[in-house]
Amino acid sequence: MFVPPAVAGDHLYVGSCAGVMYCLDRKTGAVKWKYDISQDGGQSFHGNMLIDGDWILVGTDVGLNVEKGGHIYSFNLSTGAVRWKYPAGKGVSTDLLQAGSHVFGVAETGREETVVGLDRNTGKEIWKVALPLPEGKKLVINKSPALLGERLYYGAADGKLYAFATATGEKSVIKDFGAPIITPIVTHEDFLYFGTEAGKLYRVNQANGEIAGEFALNGRPYQPVVIRASEAAIALFVNWMKTDGELLVLDADLKNVRWRAAPPAARMWILARPLVWKNLLLSGTDDGQIIGFNLHDGKLTWSQRLEGAVRTFMSHDGICYIGTIEGKIFALSKCE
Amino acid sequence: MKPSKLASIVSMLAAFQILTPQIAAQTNPGQKFLWTFDTKG
């Protein structure tokens, strides 16, 4: 598993790396319905799902040597019936974002990363813009765009930060950063945050494109997240899935390191992204530990151990749902 | 008892056996594993 489950009502929605979408009873784990995406050529789920009324929208993708079969789906929450599916080449591994009647994602299509806007009720393509992948570069999994106001922002493998009008897809280049942008964009106040292959984390003013902060990392950035707007902090992994990796927390202006945490000796951080839960920042290891650090000082405050390599976490109504690379979901009680 | 119900109980018992050693190591003994589900990927 790569994607945290989503909850709607009494049900848990899970997209597995074995290519099956499940609806489970969230209190018992009983299967209510499932949909095997291999019937459409898909293989896996890597982007966060979007609950939209009675529907759940999710992107799917395929393996390295397959050119098509990925889709964006809209499933009925109760029955699993497919309302629509949008063919998306190698697929969509990004989170899906919603603004008004549109839903947005980024597809890998041949040698391009293609930003698409669809009607969320019909799956009809409203606009799409293809950005050629530079020679030798490939699309990074789960590199999501971000919405701010009426613009969709995306950091491309060509090193440019792009903005798209959500209504029309009209494209503008905010700035060229000279190295492939390899992380999702996240937003805090009027600023965009992202990392590049050159090991830099940037803070960019969305209004004028000026660099308002930058931080040189000790390696490759992965999955920055905003730790609640009120905390004014950014967390990310550096050298994710490596034994020399770390979980790093910076002030939102990128001037100071608040704290950093290495994984346990000889282990790796492998949680799909740092996650905020209560007053904790969570990470997970390849030997079955999920660890919660105090948001403010990085003190190890909570942990759990289970079988497998911890990839996902989600909490709802006193139950924690922890997913592993091997594909198991563990439901943990008294998780308030 | 329906076969599906029996399978569910067997699955829960199997999960309990797997998890027992790990539960001893957890830092929050009040928390319990309710169920587990294997998506096989």
mmCIF file of C-alpha atoms in Angstrom:
data_model
loop_
_atom_site.group_PDB
_atom_site.id
_atom_site.type_symbol
_atom_site.label_atom_id
_atom_site.label_comp_id
_atom_site.label_asym_id
_atom_site.label_seq_id
_atom_site.Cartn_x
_atom_site.Cartn_y
_atom_site.Cartn_z
ATOM 1 C CA MET A 1 0.000 0.000 0.000
ATOM 2 C CA PHE A 2 1.100 3.537 -0.674
ATOM 3 C CA VAL A 3 -2.018 5.651 -0.222
ATOM 4 C CA PRO A 4 -3.608 6.311 3.175
ATOM 5 C CA PRO A 5 -7.150 4.938 3.364
ATOM 6 C CA ALA A 6 -10.022 7.401 3.100
ATOM 7 C CA VAL A 7 -13.114 7.313 5.311
ATOM 8 C CA ALA A 8 -16.721 8.085 4.464
ATOM 9 C CA GLY A 9 -19.449 7.114 6.901
ATOM 10 C CA ASP A 10 -18.827 3.640 8.294
ATOM 11 C CA HIS A 11 -16.517 2.635 5.486
ATOM 12 C CA LEU A 12 -12.840 2.669 4.744
ATOM 13 C CA TYR A 13 -11.621 3.017 1.167
ATOM 14 C CA VAL A 14 -8.320 1.413 0.283
ATOM 15 C CA GLY A 15 -6.375 1.395 -2.979
ATOM 16 C CA SER A 16 -3.796 -1.369 -2.957
ATOM 17 C CA CYS A 17 -0.505 -1.733 -4.791
ATOM 18 C CA ALA A 18 -1.879 -5.083 -5.985
ATOM 19 C CA GLY A 19 -4.382 -3.088 -8.042
ATOM 20 C CA VAL A 20 -7.627 -3.517 -6.149
ATOM 21 C CA MET A 21 -9.841 -0.809 -4.731
ATOM 22 C CA TYR A 22 -11.610 -1.964 -1.560
ATOM 23 C CA CYS A 23 -14.492 -0.655 0.477
ATOM 24 C CA LEU A 24 -14.218 -2.119 3.999
ATOM 25 C CA ASP A 25 -16.335 -1.836 7.108
ATOM 26 C CA ARG A 26 -14.073 0.420 9.123
ATOM 27 C CA LYS A 27 -14.890 -1.295 12.438
ATOM 28 C CA THR A 28 -14.543 -4.929 11.327
ATOM 29 C CA GLY A 29 -12.502 -4.924 8.102
ATOM 30 C CA ALA A 30 -15.256 -6.846 6.275
ATOM 31 C CA VAL A 31 -15.244 -6.250 2.503
ATOM 32 C CA LYS A 32 -18.318 -4.453 1.203
ATOM 33 C CA TRP A 33 -17.157 -4.142 -2.388
ATOM 34 C CA LYS A 34 -13.990 -4.230 -4.432
ATOM 35 C CA TYR A 35 -12.904 -3.295 -7.940
ATOM 36 C CA ASP A 36 -9.943 -4.840 -9.709
ATOM 37 C CA ILE A 37 -8.329 -2.176 -11.915
ATOM 38 C CA SER A 38 -6.326 -4.797 -13.830
ATOM 39 C CA GLN A 39 -9.471 -5.336 -15.944
ATOM 40 C CA ASP A 40 -8.793 -1.841 -17.329
ATOM 41 C CA GLY A 41 -5.015 -2.282 -17.599
ATOM 42 C CA GLY A 42 -4.174 -0.529 -14.316
ATOM 43 C CA GLN A 43 -1.766 -1.811 -11.710
ATOM 44 C CA SER A 44 -1.545 0.418 -8.659
ATOM 45 C CA PHE A 45 -2.663 3.424 -6.575
ATOM 46 C CA HIS A 46 -0.231 6.131 -5.450
ATOM 47 C CA GLY A 47 -2.248 9.338 -5.014
ATOM 48 C CA ASN A 48 -4.610 10.385 -2.265
ATOM 49 C CA MET A 49 -8.296 9.812 -2.929
ATOM 50 C CA LEU A 50 -10.908 12.534 -3.086
ATOM 51 C CA ILE A 51 -14.331 12.064 -1.486
ATOM 52 C CA ASP A 52 -16.906 14.024 -3.474
ATOM 53 C CA GLY A 53 -20.454 13.599 -2.185
ATOM 54 C CA ASP A 54 -21.557 10.045 -3.008
ATOM 55 C CA TRP A 55 -18.423 9.423 -5.052
ATOM 56 C CA ILE A 56 -14.789 8.671 -4.523
ATOM 57 C CA LEU A 57 -12.271 9.820 -7.113
ATOM 58 C CA VAL A 58 -8.837 8.262 -7.421
ATOM 59 C CA GLY A 59 -5.980 7.975 -9.901
ATOM 60 C CA THR A 60 -4.325 4.719 -10.924
ATOM 61 C CA ASP A 61 -1.092 3.978 -12.713
ATOM 62 C CA VAL A 62 0.951 1.239 -14.327
ATOM 63 C CA GLY A 63 4.486 -0.145 -14.120
ATOM 64 C CA LEU A 64 7.648 1.054 -15.797
ATOM 65 C CA ASN A 65 7.375 -0.872 -19.057
ATOM 66 C CA VAL A 66 3.684 -0.316 -19.737
ATOM 67 C CA GLU A 67 2.518 2.688 -21.756
ATOM 68 C CA LYS A 68 -1.187 2.831 -20.933
ATOM 69 C CA GLY A 69 -3.834 1.463 -18.617
ATOM 70 C CA GLY A 70 -3.817 4.160 -15.944
ATOM 71 C CA HIS A 71 -7.051 6.048 -15.284
ATOM 72 C CA ILE A 72 -8.819 8.480 -13.048
ATOM 73 C CA TYR A 73 -11.940 6.799 -11.656
ATOM 74 C CA SER A 74 -15.108 7.979 -10.021
ATOM 75 C CA PHE A 75 -16.602 5.146 -7.947
ATOM 76 C CA ASN A 76 -19.938 5.141 -6.154
ATOM 77 C CA LEU A 77 -19.161 5.052 -2.439
ATOM 78 C CA SER A 78 -21.906 2.549 -1.623
ATOM 79 C CA THR A 79 -21.704 0.123 -4.521
ATOM 80 C CA GLY A 80 -18.337 0.556 -6.220
ATOM 81 C CA ALA A 81 -20.084 1.179 -9.534
ATOM 82 C CA VAL A 82 -17.885 3.160 -11.906
ATOM 83 C CA ARG A 83 -19.550 6.467 -12.744
ATOM 84 C CA TRP A 84 -16.769 7.351 -15.150
ATOM 85 C CA LYS A 85 -13.151 6.556 -15.885
ATOM 86 C CA TYR A 86 -10.741 8.808 -17.703
ATOM 87 C CA PRO A 87 -7.923 7.099 -19.661
ATOM 88 C CA ALA A 88 -4.634 8.689 -18.611
ATOM 89 C CA GLY A 89 -1.765 6.922 -20.379
ATOM 90 C CA LYS A 90 0.624 5.457 -17.811
ATOM 91 C CA GLY A 91 -1.697 6.920 -15.249
ATOM 92 C CA VAL A 92 -2.074 9.420 -12.460
ATOM 93 C CA SER A 93 0.003 8.902 -9.312
ATOM 94 C CA THR A 94 -0.715 12.370 -7.925
ATOM 95 C CA ASP A 95 -3.304 13.353 -5.373
ATOM 96 C CA LEU A 96 -6.516 14.579 -6.978
ATOM 97 C CA LEU A 97 -7.557 18.144 -6.231
ATOM 98 C CA GLN A 98 -10.950 19.743 -6.551
ATOM 99 C CA ALA A 99 -11.957 23.297 -7.347
ATOM 100 C CA GLY A 100 -15.565 24.048 -8.207
ATOM 101 C CA SER A 101 -16.842 21.547 -10.754
ATOM 102 C CA HIS A 102 -13.342 20.487 -11.778
ATOM 103 C CA VAL A 103 -10.935 17.855 -10.571
ATOM 104 C CA PHE A 104 -7.202 18.047 -11.314
ATOM 105 C CA GLY A 105 -4.314 15.625 -11.511
ATOM 106 C CA VAL A 106 -1.098 15.002 -13.437
ATOM 107 C CA ALA A 107 -0.791 12.056 -15.809
ATOM 108 C CA GLU A 108 2.280 10.459 -17.302
ATOM 109 C CA THR A 109 1.627 10.167 -21.016
ATOM 110 C CA GLY A 110 4.473 8.841 -23.110
ATOM 111 C CA ARG A 111 7.418 11.189 -22.539
ATOM 112 C CA GLU A 112 5.272 13.928 -21.032
ATOM 113 C CA GLU A 113 3.829 14.956 -17.718
ATOM 114 C CA THR A 114 0.319 16.089 -18.569
ATOM 115 C CA VAL A 115 -1.672 18.324 -16.264
ATOM 116 C CA VAL A 116 -5.398 17.658 -16.681
ATOM 117 C CA GLY A 117 -8.604 19.305 -15.556
ATOM 118 C CA LEU A 118 -11.791 17.210 -15.740
ATOM 119 C CA ASP A 119 -15.440 17.769 -15.014
ATOM 120 C CA ARG A 120 -15.780 15.911 -11.720
ATOM 121 C CA ASN A 121 -19.337 14.798 -12.464
ATOM 122 C CA THR A 122 -18.770 13.396 -15.939
ATOM 123 C CA GLY A 123 -15.027 12.836 -16.280
ATOM 124 C CA LYS A 124 -15.073 14.950 -19.416
ATOM 125 C CA GLU A 125 -11.742 16.545 -20.180
ATOM 126 C CA ILE A 126 -11.966 20.326 -19.765
ATOM 127 C CA TRP A 127 -8.326 21.030 -20.505
ATOM 128 C CA LYS A 128 -4.928 19.411 -20.556
ATOM 129 C CA VAL A 129 -1.390 20.713 -20.948
ATOM 130 C CA ALA A 130 1.519 18.415 -21.786
ATOM 131 C CA LEU A 131 4.993 19.247 -20.459
ATOM 132 C CA PRO A 132 7.730 17.238 -22.223
ATOM 133 C CA LEU A 133 10.018 15.232 -19.941
ATOM 134 C CA PRO A 134 13.668 16.136 -20.516
ATOM 135 C CA GLU A 135 15.848 13.382 -21.959
ATOM 136 C CA GLY A 136 16.798 10.853 -19.308
ATOM 137 C CA LYS A 137 14.230 12.095 -16.786
ATOM 138 C CA LYS A 138 11.165 10.243 -15.598
ATOM 139 C CA LEU A 139 8.135 11.336 -13.687
ATOM 140 C CA VAL A 140 8.498 11.123 -9.924
ATOM 141 C CA ILE A 141 5.698 9.140 -8.298
ATOM 142 C CA ASN A 142 3.103 11.091 -6.327
ATOM 143 C CA LYS A 143 4.413 14.539 -7.304
ATOM 144 C CA SER A 144 1.197 16.443 -6.805
ATOM 145 C CA PRO A 145 0.182 19.940 -7.881
ATOM 146 C CA ALA A 146 -1.338 22.477 -5.482
ATOM 147 C CA LEU A 147 -4.277 24.837 -5.663
ATOM 148 C CA LEU A 148 -4.040 28.409 -4.493
ATOM 149 C CA GLY A 149 -6.773 30.847 -5.449
ATOM 150 C CA GLU A 150 -7.761 30.255 -9.048
ATOM 151 C CA ARG A 151 -4.452 28.791 -10.078
ATOM 152 C CA LEU A 152 -3.048 25.281 -10.084
ATOM 153 C CA TYR A 153 0.713 25.114 -9.481
ATOM 154 C CA TYR A 154 2.976 22.313 -10.629
ATOM 155 C CA GLY A 155 6.725 21.769 -10.472
ATOM 156 C CA ALA A 156 7.973 20.022 -13.591
ATOM 157 C CA ALA A 157 10.909 17.793 -14.454
ATOM 158 C CA ASP A 158 12.176 20.558 -16.765
ATOM 159 C CA GLY A 159 12.936 22.640 -13.660
ATOM 160 C CA LYS A 160 10.134 25.124 -14.188
ATOM 161 C CA LEU A 161 7.413 26.066 -11.773
ATOM 162 C CA TYR A 162 4.169 26.415 -13.736
ATOM 163 C CA ALA A 163 0.804 27.977 -12.960
ATOM 164 C CA PHE A 164 -2.420 27.040 -14.750
ATOM 165 C CA ALA A 165 -5.714 28.894 -14.693
ATOM 166 C CA THR A 166 -8.095 26.364 -13.142
ATOM 167 C CA ALA A 167 -10.943 27.313 -15.498
ATOM 168 C CA THR A 168 -9.060 27.201 -18.791
ATOM 169 C CA GLY A 169 -5.661 25.604 -18.253
ATOM 170 C CA GLU A 170 -3.909 28.732 -19.522
ATOM 171 C CA LYS A 171 -0.261 28.144 -18.681
ATOM 172 C CA SER A 172 2.336 30.531 -17.337
ATOM 173 C CA VAL A 173 5.912 29.953 -16.216
ATOM 174 C CA ILE A 174 6.566 31.323 -12.738
ATOM 175 C CA LYS A 175 10.311 30.650 -12.741
ATOM 176 C CA ASP A 176 12.972 28.251 -13.988
ATOM 177 C CA PHE A 177 14.861 26.691 -11.065
ATOM 178 C CA GLY A 178 17.513 25.050 -13.208
ATOM 179 C CA ALA A 179 17.037 21.546 -11.804
ATOM 180 C CA PRO A 180 14.125 19.121 -11.988
ATOM 181 C CA ILE A 181 11.444 19.774 -9.404
ATOM 182 C CA ILE A 182 10.966 16.398 -7.729
ATOM 183 C CA THR A 183 8.465 17.030 -4.942
ATOM 184 C CA PRO A 184 4.818 17.996 -4.711
ATOM 185 C CA ILE A 185 4.015 21.659 -4.267
ATOM 186 C CA VAL A 186 2.630 22.566 -0.861
ATOM 187 C CA THR A 187 1.264 25.940 0.155
ATOM 188 C CA HIS A 188 1.358 28.051 3.277
ATOM 189 C CA GLU A 189 -0.170 31.515 3.248
ATOM 190 C CA ASP A 190 0.910 33.069 -0.080
ATOM 191 C CA PHE A 191 3.941 30.852 -0.518
ATOM 192 C CA LEU A 192 4.686 27.722 -2.493
ATOM 193 C CA TYR A 193 7.170 25.135 -1.207
ATOM 194 C CA PHE A 194 8.916 22.421 -3.193
ATOM 195 C CA GLY A 195 12.260 20.685 -3.611
ATOM 196 C CA THR A 196 14.602 20.104 -6.541
ATOM 197 C CA GLU A 197 16.950 17.369 -7.635
ATOM 198 C CA ALA A 198 19.815 19.713 -6.734
ATOM 199 C CA GLY A 199 18.937 19.260 -3.057
ATOM 200 C CA LYS A 200 17.287 22.627 -2.531
ATOM 201 C CA LEU A 201 14.039 23.391 -0.788
ATOM 202 C CA TYR A 202 12.389 26.601 -1.993
ATOM 203 C CA ARG A 203 9.808 29.042 -0.703
ATOM 204 C CA VAL A 204 8.356 31.099 -3.534
ATOM 205 C CA ASN A 205 5.917 33.992 -3.417
ATOM 206 C CA GLN A 206 3.010 32.892 -5.593
ATOM 207 C CA ALA A 207 2.066 36.482 -6.439
ATOM 208 C CA ASN A 208 5.332 37.527 -8.064
ATOM 209 C CA GLY A 209 7.460 34.383 -8.320
ATOM 210 C CA GLU A 210 10.206 35.771 -6.094
ATOM 211 C CA ILE A 211 12.238 33.336 -4.041
ATOM 212 C CA ALA A 212 11.355 34.168 -0.452
ATOM 213 C CA GLY A 213 13.512 31.483 1.127
ATOM 214 C CA GLU A 214 15.683 28.531 0.259
ATOM 215 C CA PHE A 215 17.426 25.820 2.198
ATOM 216 C CA ALA A 216 20.275 23.554 1.099
ATOM 217 C CA LEU A 217 19.510 19.980 2.116
ATOM 218 C CA ASN A 218 21.921 17.157 2.835
ATOM 219 C CA GLY A 219 20.391 15.076 0.090
ATOM 220 C CA ARG A 220 17.312 14.492 -1.988
ATOM 221 C CA PRO A 221 14.057 16.116 -0.814
ATOM 222 C CA TYR A 222 10.905 14.038 -0.563
ATOM 223 C CA GLN A 223 7.295 14.984 0.178
ATOM 224 C CA PRO A 224 7.323 18.324 2.019
ATOM 225 C CA VAL A 225 4.216 18.959 4.093
ATOM 226 C CA VAL A 226 2.931 21.971 6.000
ATOM 227 C CA ILE A 227 2.610 21.283 9.713
ATOM 228 C CA ARG A 228 -0.700 23.050 10.267
ATOM 229 C CA ALA A 229 -0.928 26.692 9.307
ATOM 230 C CA SER A 230 -0.769 27.751 12.962
ATOM 231 C CA GLU A 231 2.585 25.997 13.459
ATOM 232 C CA ALA A 232 4.252 27.810 10.542
ATOM 233 C CA ALA A 233 6.594 24.912 9.889
ATOM 234 C CA ILE A 234 7.504 22.657 6.986
ATOM 235 C CA ALA A 235 8.442 18.995 7.343
ATOM 236 C CA LEU A 236 9.981 16.714 4.750
ATOM 237 C CA PHE A 237 12.083 13.636 4.295
ATOM 238 C CA VAL A 238 15.634 13.918 3.046
ATOM 239 C CA ASN A 239 17.096 10.809 1.417
ATOM 240 C CA TRP A 240 13.854 8.934 1.876
ATOM 241 C CA MET A 241 14.184 5.149 1.933
ATOM 242 C CA LYS A 242 17.899 5.351 2.682
ATOM 243 C CA THR A 243 19.677 4.530 5.927
ATOM 244 C CA ASP A 244 21.230 8.015 5.978
ATOM 245 C CA GLY A 245 17.810 9.654 5.634
ATOM 246 C CA GLU A 246 16.200 12.082 8.034
ATOM 247 C CA LEU A 247 12.939 13.715 8.913
ATOM 248 C CA LEU A 248 13.528 17.445 8.887
ATOM 249 C CA VAL A 249 11.372 20.245 10.297
ATOM 250 C CA LEU A 250 12.046 23.861 9.338
ATOM 251 C CA ASP A 251 10.498 27.191 10.164
ATOM 252 C CA ALA A 252 8.184 28.262 7.367
ATOM 253 C CA ASP A 253 10.635 30.977 6.284
ATOM 254 C CA LEU A 254 13.236 28.197 5.786
ATOM 255 C CA LYS A 255 15.788 30.059 7.897
ATOM 256 C CA ASN A 256 16.013 27.712 10.874
ATOM 257 C CA VAL A 257 15.915 23.997 11.507
ATOM 258 C CA ARG A 258 13.498 23.263 14.346
ATOM 259 C CA TRP A 259 14.514 19.658 14.723
ATOM 260 C CA ARG A 260 15.560 16.636 12.727
ATOM 261 C CA ALA A 261 15.202 12.918 13.339
ATOM 262 C CA ALA A 262 17.185 10.070 11.855
ATOM 263 C CA PRO A 263 15.549 6.647 11.572
ATOM 264 C CA PRO A 264 16.581 3.957 14.064
ATOM 265 C CA ALA A 265 20.039 2.523 13.361
ATOM 266 C CA ALA A 266 20.312 0.719 10.027
ATOM 267 C CA ARG A 267 16.657 1.403 9.295
ATOM 268 C CA MET A 268 14.947 3.730 6.791
ATOM 269 C CA TRP A 269 12.062 6.161 6.873
ATOM 270 C CA ILE A 270 9.553 4.751 4.425
ATOM 271 C CA LEU A 271 6.223 6.356 5.331
ATOM 272 C CA ALA A 272 4.839 7.757 2.065
ATOM 273 C CA ARG A 273 4.894 11.283 3.509
ATOM 274 C CA PRO A 274 5.332 12.861 6.951
ATOM 275 C CA LEU A 275 1.921 13.030 8.619
ATOM 276 C CA VAL A 276 0.567 15.268 11.333
ATOM 277 C CA TRP A 277 -1.591 13.505 13.919
ATOM 278 C CA LYS A 278 -2.737 15.338 17.048
ATOM 279 C CA ASN A 279 0.409 17.063 18.376
ATOM 280 C CA LEU A 280 2.703 14.572 16.679
ATOM 281 C CA LEU A 281 4.595 14.299 13.431
ATOM 282 C CA LEU A 282 4.599 10.682 12.284
ATOM 283 C CA SER A 283 7.097 8.640 10.370
ATOM 284 C CA GLY A 284 7.387 4.915 9.697
ATOM 285 C CA THR A 285 10.220 2.473 9.257
ATOM 286 C CA ASP A 286 10.987 -0.561 7.160
ATOM 287 C CA ASP A 287 10.969 -2.783 10.263
ATOM 288 C CA GLY A 288 7.400 -2.110 11.325
ATOM 289 C CA GLN A 289 7.648 0.904 13.577
ATOM 290 C CA ILE A 290 5.404 3.914 13.382
ATOM 291 C CA ILE A 291 6.876 6.707 15.441
ATOM 292 C CA GLY A 292 5.364 9.976 16.608
ATOM 293 C CA PHE A 293 7.568 12.967 17.385
ATOM 294 C CA ASN A 294 6.400 15.992 19.320
ATOM 295 C CA LEU A 295 5.721 18.649 16.714
ATOM 296 C CA HIS A 296 7.519 21.357 18.643
ATOM 297 C CA ASP A 297 10.746 19.741 19.803
ATOM 298 C CA GLY A 298 11.016 16.410 17.992
ATOM 299 C CA LYS A 299 10.877 14.369 21.189
ATOM 300 C CA LEU A 300 9.899 10.742 20.547
ATOM 301 C CA THR A 301 6.460 10.593 22.128
ATOM 302 C CA TRP A 302 4.530 7.633 20.701
ATOM 303 C CA SER A 303 5.275 4.489 18.784
ATOM 304 C CA GLN A 304 3.711 1.277 17.683
ATOM 305 C CA ARG A 305 5.231 -1.819 16.196
ATOM 306 C CA LEU A 306 3.624 -4.195 13.765
ATOM 307 C CA GLU A 307 4.531 -6.717 11.141
ATOM 308 C CA GLY A 308 5.801 -5.270 7.868
ATOM 309 C CA ALA A 309 7.186 -1.974 6.562
ATOM 310 C CA VAL A 310 5.032 1.011 7.551
ATOM 311 C CA ARG A 311 3.897 3.022 4.547
ATOM 312 C CA THR A 312 0.621 4.718 5.467
ATOM 313 C CA PHE A 313 -1.328 5.985 8.456
ATOM 314 C CA MET A 314 -4.754 7.455 8.930
ATOM 315 C CA SER A 315 -6.862 8.065 12.029
ATOM 316 C CA HIS A 316 -10.611 8.425 12.327
ATOM 317 C CA ASP A 317 -13.001 8.307 15.281
ATOM 318 C CA GLY A 318 -10.549 6.694 17.690
ATOM 319 C CA ILE A 319 -9.225 4.057 15.287
ATOM 320 C CA CYS A 320 -5.837 4.247 13.579
ATOM 321 C CA TYR A 321 -5.379 2.500 10.251
ATOM 322 C CA ILE A 322 -1.788 1.611 9.457
ATOM 323 C CA GLY A 323 -0.806 0.211 6.056
ATOM 324 C CA THR A 324 2.323 -1.669 5.074
ATOM 325 C CA ILE A 325 4.308 -2.116 1.878
ATOM 326 C CA GLU A 326 3.398 -5.789 2.043
ATOM 327 C CA GLY A 327 -0.251 -4.781 1.741
ATOM 328 C CA LYS A 328 -1.678 -5.292 5.206
ATOM 329 C CA ILE A 329 -3.907 -2.824 7.012
ATOM 330 C CA PHE A 330 -3.920 -2.862 10.805
ATOM 331 C CA ALA A 331 -6.772 -1.224 12.678
ATOM 332 C CA LEU A 332 -5.719 -0.045 16.126
ATOM 333 C CA SER A 333 -8.198 0.899 18.850
ATOM 334 C CA LYS A 334 -8.073 3.662 21.480
ATOM 335 C CA CYS A 335 -6.152 5.802 19.059
ATOM 336 C CA GLU A 336 -7.513 9.144 20.203
ATOM 337 C CA MET B 1 -21.995 -20.887 10.952
ATOM 338 C CA LYS B 2 -21.482 -19.469 7.491
ATOM 339 C CA PRO B 3 -18.136 -20.354 5.849
ATOM 340 C CA SER B 4 -17.361 -16.639 5.403
ATOM 341 C CA LYS B 5 -17.874 -16.010 9.130
ATOM 342 C CA LEU B 6 -15.641 -18.965 10.003
ATOM 343 C CA ALA B 7 -12.957 -17.686 7.620
ATOM 344 C CA SER B 8 -13.157 -14.280 9.267
ATOM 345 C CA ILE B 9 -12.611 -15.783 12.726
ATOM 346 C CA VAL B 10 -9.703 -17.916 11.500
ATOM 347 C CA SER B 11 -8.186 -14.817 9.899
ATOM 348 C CA MET B 12 -8.543 -12.829 13.127
ATOM 349 C CA LEU B 13 -6.941 -15.623 15.163
ATOM 350 C CA ALA B 14 -4.060 -15.842 12.693
ATOM 351 C CA ALA B 15 -3.555 -12.095 12.924
ATOM 352 C CA PHE B 16 -3.561 -12.277 16.710
ATOM 353 C CA GLN B 17 -0.851 -14.944 16.684
ATOM 354 C CA ILE B 18 1.280 -12.840 14.369
ATOM 355 C CA LEU B 19 0.796 -9.696 16.391
ATOM 356 C CA THR B 20 1.221 -11.040 19.908
ATOM 357 C CA PRO B 21 5.019 -10.611 20.070
ATOM 358 C CA GLN B 22 4.786 -7.077 18.704
ATOM 359 C CA ILE B 23 2.069 -6.006 21.126
ATOM 360 C CA ALA B 24 4.474 -6.725 23.969
ATOM 361 C CA ALA B 25 6.850 -4.153 22.498
ATOM 362 C CA GLN B 26 4.385 -1.333 21.963
ATOM 363 C CA THR B 27 4.705 1.837 23.998
ATOM 364 C CA ASN B 28 0.958 2.216 24.388
ATOM 365 C CA PRO B 29 -0.352 -0.954 26.001
ATOM 366 C CA GLY B 30 -3.904 0.391 26.174
ATOM 367 C CA GLN B 31 -4.179 0.241 22.406
ATOM 368 C CA LYS B 32 -5.287 -3.012 20.817
ATOM 369 C CA PHE B 33 -5.359 -4.294 17.272
ATOM 370 C CA LEU B 34 -9.007 -4.619 16.231
ATOM 371 C CA TRP B 35 -8.572 -6.308 12.906
ATOM 372 C CA THR B 36 -6.180 -6.710 10.017
ATOM 373 C CA PHE B 37 -6.804 -7.040 6.311
ATOM 374 C CA ASP B 38 -4.399 -8.214 3.642
ATOM 375 C CA THR B 39 -4.610 -6.481 0.257
ATOM 376 C CA LYS B 40 -1.563 -8.484 -0.874
ATOM 377 C CA GLY B 41 0.222 -5.469 -2.269
#
